[in-house]
Amino acid sequence: MITVNEAKRYLRIEEDFTEEDEDVGALVSAAEKYLKNAGCLLNPDDEMAKLAVKMLTIHWYENREPIGNGDKLAFGLQSLITQLQHCFEEGEPST
């Protein structure tokens, strides 16, 4: 859905700084899986879905402490997730 370099730009990490590429890639993959498991429709061409992946990735990147210091999901991200959960493909009923 998004590349490691797209995520790094969103995180404001220089593209030539590759030390954290593996971690960023893992966060992107985890964000996509998290959203799918939450019932979100993830169309790879949907900018809203891409933004949700980026926002979840940055949230986890900035809250990497193992215990209790992570903030709750930002309202904007939670709102995107809710919308993506209720999206449907064109021609598909919205029930």
Coordinates of N, CA and C in Angstrom, one line a residue:
M1 N 0.8 -1.2 0.0 CA 0.0 0.0 0.0 C 0.9 1.3 0.0
I2 N 1.8 1.4 1.0 CA 2.8 2.5 0.9 C 4.2 1.8 1.0
T3 N 5.2 2.5 0.5 CA 6.5 2.0 0.5 C 7.2 2.5 1.8
V4 N 8.3 1.9 2.1 CA 9.1 2.3 3.2 C 9.5 3.8 3.1
N5 N 9.9 4.2 1.8 CA 10.3 5.6 1.6 C 9.2 6.5 1.8
E6 N 8.0 6.2 1.4 CA 6.8 7.0 1.7 C 6.6 7.2 3.2
A7 N 6.7 6.1 3.9 CA 6.6 6.1 5.4 C 7.7 7.0 6.0
K8 N 8.9 6.8 5.5 CA 10.0 7.6 6.0 C 9.8 9.1 5.8
R9 N 9.3 9.5 4.6 CA 9.0 10.9 4.4 C 8.0 11.4 5.3
Y10 N 6.9 10.6 5.6 CA 5.9 11.0 6.5 C 6.5 11.1 8.0
L11 N 7.4 10.3 8.3 CA 8.1 10.3 9.6 C 9.2 11.3 9.7
R12 N 9.5 12.0 8.5 CA 10.5 13.0 8.4 C 11.9 12.3 8.7
I13 N 12.1 11.1 8.2 CA 13.4 10.5 8.2 C 14.0 10.6 6.9
E14 N 15.3 11.0 6.8 CA 16.0 11.1 5.5 C 16.0 9.8 4.8
E15 N 15.7 9.8 3.5 CA 15.6 8.6 2.8 C 17.0 7.8 2.7
D16 N 18.1 8.6 2.8 CA 19.4 7.9 2.7 C 19.8 7.4 4.1
F17 N 19.0 7.7 5.1 CA 19.3 7.0 6.5 C 18.5 5.7 6.5
T18 N 19.2 4.6 6.3 CA 18.6 3.3 6.1 C 18.6 2.4 7.4
E19 N 19.2 3.0 8.4 CA 19.4 2.1 9.7 C 18.0 1.6 10.2
E20 N 16.9 2.4 10.0 CA 15.7 1.9 10.6 C 14.7 1.4 9.5
D21 N 15.2 1.2 8.3 CA 14.3 0.7 7.2 C 13.5 -0.5 7.6
E22 N 14.2 -1.5 8.2 CA 13.5 -2.7 8.6 C 12.4 -2.5 9.6
D23 N 12.7 -1.7 10.6 CA 11.7 -1.4 11.6 C 10.5 -0.6 11.0
V24 N 10.8 0.4 10.1 CA 9.7 1.1 9.5 C 8.9 0.2 8.6
G25 N 9.5 -0.7 7.9 CA 8.8 -1.6 7.0 C 7.9 -2.5 7.8
A26 N 8.4 -3.0 9.0 CA 7.6 -3.8 9.9 C 6.4 -3.1 10.4
L27 N 6.6 -1.8 10.8 CA 5.5 -1.0 11.3 C 4.4 -0.8 10.2
V28 N 4.8 -0.5 8.9 CA 3.9 -0.3 7.8 C 3.1 -1.6 7.6
S29 N 3.8 -2.8 7.6 CA 3.1 -4.1 7.5 C 2.1 -4.3 8.6
A30 N 2.5 -4.0 9.8 CA 1.7 -4.2 11.0 C 0.5 -3.3 10.9
A31 N 0.7 -2.0 10.5 CA -0.4 -1.1 10.4 C -1.5 -1.5 9.3
E32 N -1.0 -2.0 8.2 CA -1.9 -2.6 7.2 C -2.7 -3.7 7.8
K33 N -2.1 -4.7 8.4 CA -2.7 -5.8 9.0 C -3.7 -5.4 10.1
Y34 N -3.3 -4.4 11.0 CA -4.2 -3.9 12.0 C -5.5 -3.4 11.4
L35 N -5.3 -2.6 10.4 CA -6.5 -2.0 9.8 C -7.4 -3.0 9.1
K36 N -6.8 -4.0 8.5 CA -7.6 -5.1 7.9 C -8.3 -5.8 8.9
N37 N -7.6 -6.2 10.0 CA -8.3 -6.9 11.1 C -9.3 -6.1 11.8
A38 N -9.3 -4.8 11.7 CA -10.3 -3.9 12.3 C -11.5 -3.8 11.4
G39 N -11.5 -4.5 10.2 CA -12.6 -4.5 9.3 C -12.5 -3.3 8.3
C40 N -11.4 -2.7 8.1 CA -11.3 -1.6 7.2 C -11.1 -2.1 5.8
L41 N -11.7 -1.4 4.8 CA -11.5 -1.7 3.4 C -10.2 -1.0 3.0
L42 N -9.2 -1.7 2.6 CA -7.9 -1.0 2.2 C -7.7 -1.1 0.7
N43 N -8.2 -0.2 0.0 CA -8.0 -0.1 -1.5 C -6.6 0.6 -1.6
P44 N -5.7 -0.1 -2.3 CA -4.3 0.5 -2.4 C -4.3 1.9 -3.2
D45 N -5.4 2.2 -3.9 CA -5.4 3.5 -4.6 C -6.1 4.6 -3.7
D46 N -6.7 4.2 -2.6 CA -7.4 5.1 -1.7 C -6.5 6.0 -0.9
E47 N -6.5 7.3 -1.1 CA -5.6 8.1 -0.3 C -5.9 8.1 1.2
M48 N -7.2 8.0 1.5 CA -7.6 7.9 2.9 C -7.0 6.7 3.6
A49 N -7.0 5.6 2.9 CA -6.5 4.3 3.4 C -4.9 4.5 3.6
K50 N -4.3 5.1 2.6 CA -2.8 5.3 2.7 C -2.5 6.2 3.9
L51 N -3.3 7.3 4.1 CA -3.1 8.2 5.2 C -3.3 7.5 6.6
A52 N -4.3 6.6 6.7 CA -4.5 5.8 7.9 C -3.3 5.0 8.2
V53 N -2.7 4.3 7.2 CA -1.5 3.5 7.4 C -0.3 4.4 7.8
K54 N -0.2 5.5 7.2 CA 0.9 6.4 7.6 C 0.7 6.9 9.0
M55 N -0.5 7.3 9.4 CA -0.8 7.8 10.7 C -0.6 6.8 11.8
L56 N -1.0 5.6 11.5 CA -0.8 4.5 12.5 C 0.7 4.1 12.6
T57 N 1.4 4.2 11.5 CA 2.8 3.9 11.5 C 3.6 4.9 12.3
I58 N 3.3 6.2 12.1 CA 3.9 7.3 12.9 C 3.6 7.2 14.4
H59 N 2.3 6.8 14.7 CA 1.9 6.7 16.1 C 2.7 5.6 16.8
W60 N 2.9 4.5 16.1 CA 3.7 3.4 16.7 C 5.2 3.7 16.7
Y61 N 5.6 4.4 15.7 CA 7.1 4.8 15.7 C 7.4 5.7 16.8
E62 N 6.5 6.7 17.1 CA 6.8 7.6 18.2 C 6.5 7.1 19.6
N63 N 5.8 6.0 19.7 CA 5.4 5.4 21.0 C 5.9 4.0 21.1
R64 N 7.3 3.9 21.0 CA 7.9 2.6 20.9 C 8.2 2.0 22.3
E65 N 7.9 2.7 23.4 CA 8.2 2.2 24.7 C 7.4 1.0 24.9
P66 N 8.0 0.0 25.6 CA 7.3 -1.3 25.7 C 6.1 -1.3 26.7
I67 N 6.1 -0.4 27.6 CA 5.0 -0.4 28.6 C 4.4 0.9 28.9
G68 N 3.1 1.0 28.7 CA 2.3 2.1 29.3 C 2.6 3.5 28.9
N69 N 3.5 3.9 28.1 CA 3.7 5.3 27.8 C 3.1 5.8 26.5
G70 N 2.5 4.8 25.7 CA 1.9 5.2 24.5 C 0.6 5.9 24.6
D71 N 0.4 6.9 23.8 CA -0.8 7.6 23.8 C -1.9 6.8 23.1
K72 N -3.2 7.2 23.4 CA -4.3 6.6 22.6 C -4.2 7.1 21.2
L73 N -4.9 6.4 20.3 CA -4.9 6.8 18.9 C -5.5 8.2 18.8
A74 N -4.9 9.1 18.0 CA -5.4 10.4 17.8 C -6.8 10.3 17.2
F75 N -7.6 11.4 17.6 CA -9.0 11.4 17.1 C -9.1 11.3 15.6
G76 N -8.2 12.0 14.9 CA -8.2 12.0 13.4 C -8.0 10.6 12.9
L77 N -7.0 9.9 13.5 CA -6.8 8.5 13.0 C -8.0 7.6 13.3
Q78 N -8.5 7.7 14.5 CA -9.7 6.9 14.9 C -10.8 7.2 14.0
S79 N -11.0 8.5 13.6 CA -12.1 8.8 12.6 C -11.8 8.2 11.3
L80 N -10.6 8.2 10.8 CA -10.3 7.5 9.5 C -10.6 6.1 9.6
I81 N -10.2 5.4 10.7 CA -10.4 4.0 10.8 C -11.9 3.7 10.8
T82 N -12.7 4.5 11.5 CA -14.2 4.3 11.5 C -14.7 4.4 10.1
Q83 N -14.3 5.5 9.3 CA -14.8 5.6 7.9 C -14.4 4.4 7.1
L84 N -13.1 4.0 7.2 CA -12.7 2.9 6.4 C -13.4 1.6 6.7
Q85 N -13.8 1.4 8.0 CA -14.6 0.3 8.4 C -16.0 0.2 7.7
H86 N -16.5 1.4 7.4 CA -17.8 1.5 6.8 C -17.8 1.8 5.3
C87 N -16.7 1.7 4.7 CA -16.6 1.9 3.2 C -17.0 0.6 2.5
F88 N -17.4 0.8 1.3 CA -17.7 -0.4 0.5 C -17.3 -0.1 -0.9
E89 N -17.1 -1.2 -1.7 CA -16.7 -1.1 -3.1 C -17.8 -0.6 -3.9
E90 N -17.5 0.1 -4.9 CA -18.6 0.7 -5.8 C -19.4 -0.5 -6.3
G91 N -20.8 -0.3 -6.2 CA -21.7 -1.3 -6.7 C -22.0 -2.3 -5.6
E92 N -21.3 -2.3 -4.5 CA -21.6 -3.2 -3.4 C -22.6 -2.5 -2.4
P93 N -23.5 -3.2 -1.9 CA -24.5 -2.6 -0.9 C -23.8 -2.2 0.4
S94 N -24.3 -1.2 1.0 CA -23.6 -0.6 2.2 C -24.2 -1.2 3.5
T95 N -24.9 -2.3 3.4 CA -25.5 -2.9 4.6 C -24.5 -3.7 5.5

